Each structure stands twice: as structure tokens, then as C-alpha cells.
Short mmCIF file of C-alpha atoms in Angstrom, two decimals:
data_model
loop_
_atom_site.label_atom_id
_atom_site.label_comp_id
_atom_site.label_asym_id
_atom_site.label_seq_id
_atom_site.Cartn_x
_atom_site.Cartn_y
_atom_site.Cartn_z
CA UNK A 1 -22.63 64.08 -135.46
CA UNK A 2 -25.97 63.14 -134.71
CA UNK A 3 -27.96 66.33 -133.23
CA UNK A 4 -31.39 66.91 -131.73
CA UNK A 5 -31.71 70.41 -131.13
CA UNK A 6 -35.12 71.46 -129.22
CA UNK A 7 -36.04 74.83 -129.90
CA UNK A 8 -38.99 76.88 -130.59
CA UNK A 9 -38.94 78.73 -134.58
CA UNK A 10 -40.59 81.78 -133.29
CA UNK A 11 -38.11 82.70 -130.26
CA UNK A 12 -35.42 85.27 -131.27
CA UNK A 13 -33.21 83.30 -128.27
CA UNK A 14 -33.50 79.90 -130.32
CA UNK A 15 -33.01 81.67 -133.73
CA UNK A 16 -29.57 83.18 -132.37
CA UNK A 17 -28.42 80.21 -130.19
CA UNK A 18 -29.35 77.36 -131.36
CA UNK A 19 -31.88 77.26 -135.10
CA UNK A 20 -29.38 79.54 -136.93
CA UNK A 21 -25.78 78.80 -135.07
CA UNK A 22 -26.75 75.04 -136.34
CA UNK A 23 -28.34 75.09 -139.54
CA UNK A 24 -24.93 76.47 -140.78
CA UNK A 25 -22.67 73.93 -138.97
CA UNK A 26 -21.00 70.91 -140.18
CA UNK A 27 -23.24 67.75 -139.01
CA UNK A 28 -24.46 64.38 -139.93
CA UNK A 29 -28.16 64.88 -138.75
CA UNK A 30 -30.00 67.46 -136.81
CA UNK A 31 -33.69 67.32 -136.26
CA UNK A 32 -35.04 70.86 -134.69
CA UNK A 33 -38.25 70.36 -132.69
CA UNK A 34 -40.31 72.19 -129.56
CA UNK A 35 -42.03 68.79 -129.09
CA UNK A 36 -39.87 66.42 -126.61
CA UNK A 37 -40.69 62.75 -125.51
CA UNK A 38 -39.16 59.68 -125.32
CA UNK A 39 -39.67 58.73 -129.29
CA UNK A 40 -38.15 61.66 -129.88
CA UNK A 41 -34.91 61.75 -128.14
CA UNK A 42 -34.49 57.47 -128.56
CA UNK A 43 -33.32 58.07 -132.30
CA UNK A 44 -29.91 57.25 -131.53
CA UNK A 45 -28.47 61.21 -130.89
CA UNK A 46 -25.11 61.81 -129.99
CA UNK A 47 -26.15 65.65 -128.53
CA UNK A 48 -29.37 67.12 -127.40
CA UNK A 49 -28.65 70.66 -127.53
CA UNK A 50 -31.35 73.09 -125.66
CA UNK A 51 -31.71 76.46 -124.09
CA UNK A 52 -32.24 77.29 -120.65
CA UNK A 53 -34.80 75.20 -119.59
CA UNK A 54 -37.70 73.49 -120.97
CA UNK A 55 -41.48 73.38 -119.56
CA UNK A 56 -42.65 69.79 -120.08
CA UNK A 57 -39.70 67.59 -119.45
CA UNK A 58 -38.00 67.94 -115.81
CA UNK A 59 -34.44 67.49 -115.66
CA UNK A 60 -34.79 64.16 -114.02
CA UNK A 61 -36.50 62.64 -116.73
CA UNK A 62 -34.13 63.74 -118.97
CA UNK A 63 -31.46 62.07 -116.85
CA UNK A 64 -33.20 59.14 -117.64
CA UNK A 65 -33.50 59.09 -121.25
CA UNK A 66 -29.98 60.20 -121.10
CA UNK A 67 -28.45 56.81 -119.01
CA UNK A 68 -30.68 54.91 -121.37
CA UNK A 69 -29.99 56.43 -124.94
CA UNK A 70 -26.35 57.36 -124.39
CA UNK A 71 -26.49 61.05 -125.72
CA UNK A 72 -24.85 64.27 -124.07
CA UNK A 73 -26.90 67.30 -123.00
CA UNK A 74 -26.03 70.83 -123.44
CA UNK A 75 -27.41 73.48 -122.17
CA UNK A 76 -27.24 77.07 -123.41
CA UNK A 77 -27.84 80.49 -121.72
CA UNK A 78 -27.54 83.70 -123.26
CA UNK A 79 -28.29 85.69 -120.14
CA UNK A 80 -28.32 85.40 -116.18
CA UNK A 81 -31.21 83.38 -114.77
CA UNK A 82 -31.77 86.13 -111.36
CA UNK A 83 -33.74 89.06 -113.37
CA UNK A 84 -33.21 91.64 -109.77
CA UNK A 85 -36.38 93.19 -108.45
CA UNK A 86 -36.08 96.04 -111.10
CA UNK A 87 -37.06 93.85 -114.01
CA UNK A 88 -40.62 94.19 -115.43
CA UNK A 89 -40.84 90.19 -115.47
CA UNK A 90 -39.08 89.61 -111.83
CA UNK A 91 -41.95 88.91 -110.27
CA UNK A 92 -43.15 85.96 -113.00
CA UNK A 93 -39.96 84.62 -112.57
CA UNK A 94 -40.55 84.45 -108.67
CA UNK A 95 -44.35 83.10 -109.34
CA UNK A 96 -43.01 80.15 -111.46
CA UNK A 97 -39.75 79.64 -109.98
CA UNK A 98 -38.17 80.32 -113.61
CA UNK A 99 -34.41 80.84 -112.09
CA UNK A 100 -35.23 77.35 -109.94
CA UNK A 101 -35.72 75.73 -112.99
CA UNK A 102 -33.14 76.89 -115.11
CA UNK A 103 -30.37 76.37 -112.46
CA UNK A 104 -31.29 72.98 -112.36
CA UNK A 105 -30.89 72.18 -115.70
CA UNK A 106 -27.43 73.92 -115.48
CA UNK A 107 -26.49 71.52 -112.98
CA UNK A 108 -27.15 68.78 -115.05
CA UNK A 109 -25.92 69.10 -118.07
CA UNK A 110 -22.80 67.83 -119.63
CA UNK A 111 -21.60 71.31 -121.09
CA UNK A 112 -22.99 74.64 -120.82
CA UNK A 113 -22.70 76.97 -123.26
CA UNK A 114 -23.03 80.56 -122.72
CA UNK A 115 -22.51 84.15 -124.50
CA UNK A 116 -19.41 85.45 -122.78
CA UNK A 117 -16.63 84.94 -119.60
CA UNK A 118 -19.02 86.96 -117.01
CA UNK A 119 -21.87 85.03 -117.54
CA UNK A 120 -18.94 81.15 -117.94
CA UNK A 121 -17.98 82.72 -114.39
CA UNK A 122 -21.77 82.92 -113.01
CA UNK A 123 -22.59 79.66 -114.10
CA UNK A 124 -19.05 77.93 -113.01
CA UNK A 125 -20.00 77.09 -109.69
CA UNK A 126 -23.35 75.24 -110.48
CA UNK A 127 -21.41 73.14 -113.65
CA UNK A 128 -17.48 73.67 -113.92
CA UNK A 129 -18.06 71.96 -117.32
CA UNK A 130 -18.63 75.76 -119.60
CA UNK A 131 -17.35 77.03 -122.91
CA UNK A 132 -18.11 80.48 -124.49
CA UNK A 133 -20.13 80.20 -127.88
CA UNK A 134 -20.71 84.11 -128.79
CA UNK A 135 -23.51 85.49 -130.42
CA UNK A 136 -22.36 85.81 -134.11
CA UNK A 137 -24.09 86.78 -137.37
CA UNK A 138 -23.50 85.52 -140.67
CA UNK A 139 -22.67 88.76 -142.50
CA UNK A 140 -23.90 89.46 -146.01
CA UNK A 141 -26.02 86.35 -146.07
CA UNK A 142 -29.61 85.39 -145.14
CA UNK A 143 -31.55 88.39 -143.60
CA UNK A 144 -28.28 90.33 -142.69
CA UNK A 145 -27.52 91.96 -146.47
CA UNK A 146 -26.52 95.42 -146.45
CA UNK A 147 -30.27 96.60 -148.09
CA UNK A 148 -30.86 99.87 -146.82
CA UNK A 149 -33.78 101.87 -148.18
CA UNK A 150 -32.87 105.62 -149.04
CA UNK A 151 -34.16 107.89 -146.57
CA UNK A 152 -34.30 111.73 -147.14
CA UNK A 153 -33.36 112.01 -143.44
CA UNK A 154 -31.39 110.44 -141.37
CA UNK A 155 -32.71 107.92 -139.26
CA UNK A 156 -31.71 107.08 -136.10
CA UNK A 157 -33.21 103.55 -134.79
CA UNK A 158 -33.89 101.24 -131.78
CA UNK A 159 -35.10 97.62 -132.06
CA UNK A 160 -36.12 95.96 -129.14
CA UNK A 161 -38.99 93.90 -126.79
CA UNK A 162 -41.03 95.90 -123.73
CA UNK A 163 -39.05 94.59 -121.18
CA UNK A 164 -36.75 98.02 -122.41
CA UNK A 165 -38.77 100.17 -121.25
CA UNK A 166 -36.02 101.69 -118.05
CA UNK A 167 -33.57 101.64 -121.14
CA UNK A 168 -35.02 103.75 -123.14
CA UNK A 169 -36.04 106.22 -120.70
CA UNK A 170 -32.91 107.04 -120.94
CA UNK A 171 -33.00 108.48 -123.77
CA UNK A 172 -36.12 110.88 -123.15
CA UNK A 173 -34.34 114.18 -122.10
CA UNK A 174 -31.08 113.51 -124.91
CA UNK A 175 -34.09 112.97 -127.18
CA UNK A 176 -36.08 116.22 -126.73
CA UNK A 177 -32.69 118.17 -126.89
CA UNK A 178 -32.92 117.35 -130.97
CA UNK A 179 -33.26 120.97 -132.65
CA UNK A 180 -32.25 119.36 -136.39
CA UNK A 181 -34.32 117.26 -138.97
CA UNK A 182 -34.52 113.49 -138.26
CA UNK A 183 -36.30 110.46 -138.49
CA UNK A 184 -37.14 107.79 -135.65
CA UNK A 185 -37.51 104.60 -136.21
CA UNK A 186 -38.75 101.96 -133.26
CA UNK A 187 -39.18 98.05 -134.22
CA UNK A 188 -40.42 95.69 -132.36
CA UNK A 189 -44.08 96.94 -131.62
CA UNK A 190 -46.17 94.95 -129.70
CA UNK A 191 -49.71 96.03 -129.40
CA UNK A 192 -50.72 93.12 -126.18
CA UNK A 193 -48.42 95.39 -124.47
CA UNK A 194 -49.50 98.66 -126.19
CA UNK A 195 -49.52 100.78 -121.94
CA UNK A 196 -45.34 99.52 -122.17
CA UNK A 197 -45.14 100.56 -125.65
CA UNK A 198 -46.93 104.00 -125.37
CA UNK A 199 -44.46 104.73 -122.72
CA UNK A 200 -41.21 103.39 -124.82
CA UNK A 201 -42.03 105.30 -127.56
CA UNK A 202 -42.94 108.80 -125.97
CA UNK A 203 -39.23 108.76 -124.41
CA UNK A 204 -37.46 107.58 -128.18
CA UNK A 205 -39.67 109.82 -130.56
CA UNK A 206 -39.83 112.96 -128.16
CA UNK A 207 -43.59 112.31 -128.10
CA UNK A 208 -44.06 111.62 -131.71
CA UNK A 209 -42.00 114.91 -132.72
CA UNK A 210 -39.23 113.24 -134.18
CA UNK A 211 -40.83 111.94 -137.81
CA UNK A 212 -41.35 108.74 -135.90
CA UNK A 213 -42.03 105.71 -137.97
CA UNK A 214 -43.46 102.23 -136.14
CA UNK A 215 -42.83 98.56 -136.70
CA UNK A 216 -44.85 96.01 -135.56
CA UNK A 217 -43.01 92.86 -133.84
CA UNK A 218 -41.44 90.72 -136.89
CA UNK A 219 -40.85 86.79 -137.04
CA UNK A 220 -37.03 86.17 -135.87
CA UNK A 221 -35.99 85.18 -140.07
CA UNK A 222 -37.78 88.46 -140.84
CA UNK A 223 -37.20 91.18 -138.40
CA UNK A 224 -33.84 92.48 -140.06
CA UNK A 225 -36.11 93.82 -142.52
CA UNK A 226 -36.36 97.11 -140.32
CA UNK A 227 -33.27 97.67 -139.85
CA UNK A 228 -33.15 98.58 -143.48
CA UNK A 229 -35.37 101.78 -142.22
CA UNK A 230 -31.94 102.98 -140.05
CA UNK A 231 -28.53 105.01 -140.30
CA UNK A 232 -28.07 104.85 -136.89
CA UNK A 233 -28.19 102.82 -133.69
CA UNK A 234 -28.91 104.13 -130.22
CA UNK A 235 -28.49 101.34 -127.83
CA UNK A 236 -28.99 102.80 -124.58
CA UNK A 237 -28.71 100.35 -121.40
CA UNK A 238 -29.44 100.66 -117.53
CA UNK A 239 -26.19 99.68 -115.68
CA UNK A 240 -27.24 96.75 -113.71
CA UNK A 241 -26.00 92.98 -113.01
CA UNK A 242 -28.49 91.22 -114.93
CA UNK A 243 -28.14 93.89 -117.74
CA UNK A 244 -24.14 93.06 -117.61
CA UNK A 245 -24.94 89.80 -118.61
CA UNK A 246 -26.51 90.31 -121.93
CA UNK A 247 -24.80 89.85 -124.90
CA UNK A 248 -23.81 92.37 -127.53
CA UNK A 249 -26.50 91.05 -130.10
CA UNK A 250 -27.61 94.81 -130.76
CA UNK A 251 -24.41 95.86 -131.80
CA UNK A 252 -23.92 92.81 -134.20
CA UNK A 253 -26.94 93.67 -135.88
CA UNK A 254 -26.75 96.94 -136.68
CA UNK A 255 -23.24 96.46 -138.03
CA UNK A 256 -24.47 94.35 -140.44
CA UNK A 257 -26.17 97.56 -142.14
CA UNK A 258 -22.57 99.65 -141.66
CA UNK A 259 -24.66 101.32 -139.46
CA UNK A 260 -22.84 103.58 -136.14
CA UNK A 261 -23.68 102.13 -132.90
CA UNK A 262 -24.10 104.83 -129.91
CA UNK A 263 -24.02 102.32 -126.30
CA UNK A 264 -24.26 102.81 -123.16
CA UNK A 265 -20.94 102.86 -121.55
CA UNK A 266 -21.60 99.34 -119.73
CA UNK A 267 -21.55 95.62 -120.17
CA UNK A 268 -21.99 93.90 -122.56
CA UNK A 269 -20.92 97.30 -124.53
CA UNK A 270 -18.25 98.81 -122.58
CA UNK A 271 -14.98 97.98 -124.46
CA UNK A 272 -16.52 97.30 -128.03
CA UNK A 273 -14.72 98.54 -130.34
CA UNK A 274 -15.46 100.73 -132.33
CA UNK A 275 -18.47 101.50 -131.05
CA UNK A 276 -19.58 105.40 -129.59
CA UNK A 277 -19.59 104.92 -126.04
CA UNK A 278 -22.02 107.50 -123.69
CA UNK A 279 -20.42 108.16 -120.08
CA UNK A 280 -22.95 110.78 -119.14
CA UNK A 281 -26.33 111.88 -120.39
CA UNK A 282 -25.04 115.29 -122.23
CA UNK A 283 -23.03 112.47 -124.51
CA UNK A 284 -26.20 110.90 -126.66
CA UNK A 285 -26.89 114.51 -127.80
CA UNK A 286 -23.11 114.77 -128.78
CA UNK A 287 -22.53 111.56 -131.01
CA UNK A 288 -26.28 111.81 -132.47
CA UNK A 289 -25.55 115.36 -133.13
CA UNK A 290 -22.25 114.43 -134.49
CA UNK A 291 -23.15 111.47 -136.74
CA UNK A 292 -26.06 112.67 -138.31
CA UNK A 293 -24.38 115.90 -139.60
CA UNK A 294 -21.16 114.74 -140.64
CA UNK A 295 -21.72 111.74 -143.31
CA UNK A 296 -18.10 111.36 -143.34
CA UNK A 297 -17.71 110.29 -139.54
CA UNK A 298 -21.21 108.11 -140.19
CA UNK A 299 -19.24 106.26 -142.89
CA UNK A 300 -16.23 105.53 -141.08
CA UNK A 301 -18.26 104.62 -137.63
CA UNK A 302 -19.99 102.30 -139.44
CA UNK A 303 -17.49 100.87 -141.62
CA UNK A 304 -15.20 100.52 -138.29
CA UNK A 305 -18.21 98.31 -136.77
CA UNK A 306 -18.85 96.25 -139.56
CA UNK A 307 -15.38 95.51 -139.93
CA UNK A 308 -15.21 94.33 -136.55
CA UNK A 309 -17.88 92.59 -135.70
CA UNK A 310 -17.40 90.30 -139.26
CA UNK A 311 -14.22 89.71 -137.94
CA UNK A 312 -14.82 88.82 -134.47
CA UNK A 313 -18.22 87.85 -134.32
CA UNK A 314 -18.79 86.37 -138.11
CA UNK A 315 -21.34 82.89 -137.70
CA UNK A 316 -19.17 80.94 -140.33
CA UNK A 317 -15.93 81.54 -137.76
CA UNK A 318 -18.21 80.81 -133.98
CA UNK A 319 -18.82 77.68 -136.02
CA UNK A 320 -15.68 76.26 -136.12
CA UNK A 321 -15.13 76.64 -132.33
CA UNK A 322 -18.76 75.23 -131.89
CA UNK A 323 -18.07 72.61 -133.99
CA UNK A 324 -14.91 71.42 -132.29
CA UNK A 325 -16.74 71.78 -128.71
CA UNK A 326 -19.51 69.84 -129.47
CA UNK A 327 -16.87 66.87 -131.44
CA UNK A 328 -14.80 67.09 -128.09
CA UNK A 329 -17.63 66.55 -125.94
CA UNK A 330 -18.86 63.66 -128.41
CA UNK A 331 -15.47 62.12 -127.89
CA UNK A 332 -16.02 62.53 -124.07
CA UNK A 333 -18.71 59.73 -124.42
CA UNK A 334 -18.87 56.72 -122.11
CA UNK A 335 -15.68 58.06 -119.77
#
């Protein structure tokens, strides 16, 4: 199996979808690249494997290259392409006809790929020709070792880009409600966005009451390393369509550090087990509350999640099924 994978090494979407997932599957070849043209994809490639969409090659010149070098397209997408008008980046999307773009190249692949069955049931009517590839981790490997630094308090974290900003504003009132020693910890920092930032960390750290500690945006093979700074996840989420189509990639990673995970009650969360689900507001104050004082429950909500997600979601295990997909479709060729 022959593979040209076109990615970009400092997008935490590649690094989860495609860099990682095939780096550690079985394969002949792969050669990962952000630079496309016809030399490229003529070396004799049984897959071109991409995400979304791509900027400077339109789908109907990749139709061509694809009649004339005989290889099979697929396309991945880890979330929905429509944003809704509440999204920070809705209007950029509108400007540049993003969700045009990446419907199109839906429509022409050979197989789809996506995170989970609501999103295989959004893109089903553009290309009946979908298979779910979760997001997956390979646990107790590469950046996702159970390294925790000792902390004299317990630290309750939130890792994230600024388009999170609604999300964690729900957290501002559950956050000021904290009467008992703690540490914050926010990753993800971005200081072109610093008026976003400002905002996101006010509502997490209670306006800086809350021992807060900072960490600037890492590269995607390095930005585990905060998440050795945490004890506990809050992973709060505005109940909308486009959020419902995320996948559960916070979750994953904090159980990698047997860390508790406290969700919003909502897709992609609502169901994971054994996470600590929040159905009202008054419920954040109750399970941070509860897991920070009792070390016992901490251990067991965290040992619970780790267990599960290595089982369900372990990289070495999405392989396989990836594998087998990708062979299938190879075997598809020329019919």
C-alpha cells in the first residue's frame, strides 16, 4: 500500500487524522507533504489520503490526476463543514466560501472518512461512500505517557484554541463559586488573539483568583506536555449542531493522564462513559467540589476513563479497521 498523505505538520487536525493515525499503520510507502502538484501525486500511489479540503488544487484537477494516475482519494472530516452564525469564524467561512469548498471535495472522493455516525449521516447524502475512523490515541506511547508533575494543589485544567471562548463562559459563575484551594491551569495561549484570550481566561481562572498558571500554544507532537500540569479536566461545551459534531478528542486526552473528565452533558460527550456528566450549571461546582476533595473518587474517575478510552479508542486498535478500509478500497480499483 502505496500512500500519499497531504497534510500540514503543524495542524493539530492533520496530527490526529491523518500524520499520527498513519505513521503507526501497516504500509508499503507513505510520503507526508503540504506541497501538491502533478510530480507529486504521479509516483505511482494507490491512495491520496487528505483532509477537508485543500487551497491550491481544485477538486477538478484532482479528478484529473486521478483518471490519469489510477489512485483513490479519500477525504477526511473531523467536524461539520456549516460553522452556524454563532461561531467566531462563521463569517470567514462565508467570505471564502470554506463549506463550498469542502462539500465539493466530499462529493468527489472515493471514501470519506469521518469521526463518528452523526457526522457518516451528514455527509451521506453528498457521498454514500463513508466509514467511521475515530479519533484514537496511542496510550502510554509517544507524547501520551502518564508523566504528571506533582502539584501541591490540585489542578483542574482546560486545553483548547479561541474559537472556545462561548464554552468556557460557561464556566464563569461555577468558577467563582470555588471557596477551597486550587490551581488553574489553561493551555493553548495564543497571544495574536490575546482580546479572545483575556476574555477565556477571566471566565476559567475567576479573574486570575484561582492560582492560575498559563501555557502558551504548543506544536501538535508537543502540546501533551501541559497536560502533565493537570488532575482534572473541565470540558465544558455549548449545545449546538456544529458543536454535536465534534469529536471526543478532549476526553481521550486527558485520559491518557488518568485524569477525571467533567463534560458537558451533550454531543460528542453525552453517553461517554465514564465520564462526569453536567445537566445544569449548579453541577460543575458539584463534581469539581467532589473530585478535588476526595482523592479516592479522583482515582477511580480517572482510572474508569483511562480504562475506557484505551479500550475503545486505543490508535494501535482504529488501525486495524483503518487498515482494512483503506486495503478494501485499494481492492475496489479499476471496477
Amino acid at each position: 500500500m502505496r500512500i500519499l498523505a497531504i497534510a500540514s505538520k503543524s495542524s493539530g487536525v492533520s496530527y490526529h487524522r491523518i500524520l499520527m493515525p498513519i505513521v503507526n499503520m501497516q504500509k508499503d510507502y507513505c510520503l507526508m507533504t503540504d506541497v501538491i502538484n502533478e510530480e507529486v501525486v504521479s509516483n505511482n500511489y494507490d491512495l491520496v489520503v487528505m483532509n477537508r479540503m485543500l487551497h491550491n488544487v481544485t477538486p477538478e484537477q484532482m479528478i484529473e490526476w486521478r483518471i490519469k494516475y489510477g489512485f483513490k482519494l479519500i477525504v477526511d472530516n473531523d467536524d461539520h463543514w456549516d460553522l452556524g452564525a454563532s461561531h467566531i469564524l462563521s463569517e470567514s467561512y462565508k467570505e471564502n466560501k470554506v463549506s463550498e469548498q469542502i462539500i465539493a471535495w466530499i462529493r468527489i472522493a472515493d471514501l470519506c472518512t469521518v469521526t463518528h455516525e452523526r457526522l457518516a449521516e451528514e455527509v451521506y447524502p453528498l457521498n454514500q461512500n463513508v466509514e467511521i475512523l475515530p479519533n484514537a490515541i496511542p496510550y502510554g506511547e509517544e507524547q501520551f505517557l502518564l508523566d504528571k508533575k506533582p502539584s501541591d494543589l490540585i489542578r483542574l485544567f482546560w486545553s483548547g484554541s479561541g474559537t472556545h471562548g462561548k464554552d468556557l463562559e460557561i464556566l464563569r459563575n461555577p468558577m467563582k463559586r470555588i471557596n477551597f484551594p486550587v490551581r488553574t491551569i489553561i493551555a493553548g495561549y495564543n497571544e495574536g488573539e490575546k482580546h479572545i484570550w483575556d476574555g477565556m481566561i477571566a471566565s476559567f481562572t475567576n479573574g486570575l483568583k484561582l492560582n492560575p498558571t498559563i501555557y502558551n500554544f504548543n506544536h501538535v507532537t508537543e502540546y501533551m506536555a501541559a497536560y502533565c500540569d493537570s488532575d482534572i479536566s473541565l470540558i465544558p461545551l455549548v449545545d449546538n449542531k456544529f458543536n454535536s459534531m465534534k469529536s471526543n478528542l478532549k476526553v481521550l486526552e486527558t485520559a491518557s493522564k488518568k485524569n477525571p473528565a467533567i463534560v458537558s452533558n451533550v454531543h460528542p460527550y453525552r453517553g461517554f462513559y465514564p465520564a462526569c456528566h453536567v445537566n445544569s450549571q449548579k453541577d460543575w461546582y458539584y463534581w469539581i467540589k467532589l473530585l478535588v476533595n476526595d482523592k479516592d473518587a479522583r482515582t477511580h474517575y480517572g482510572e474508569a476513563l483511562y480504562d475506557y478510552c484505551n479500550t475503545n479508542f486505543n490508535l494501535h486498535v482504529v488501525n486495524k479497521s483503518r487498515f482494512a478500509i483503506y486495503n478494501k478500497l485499494i481492492g475496489n480499483a479499476g471496477n
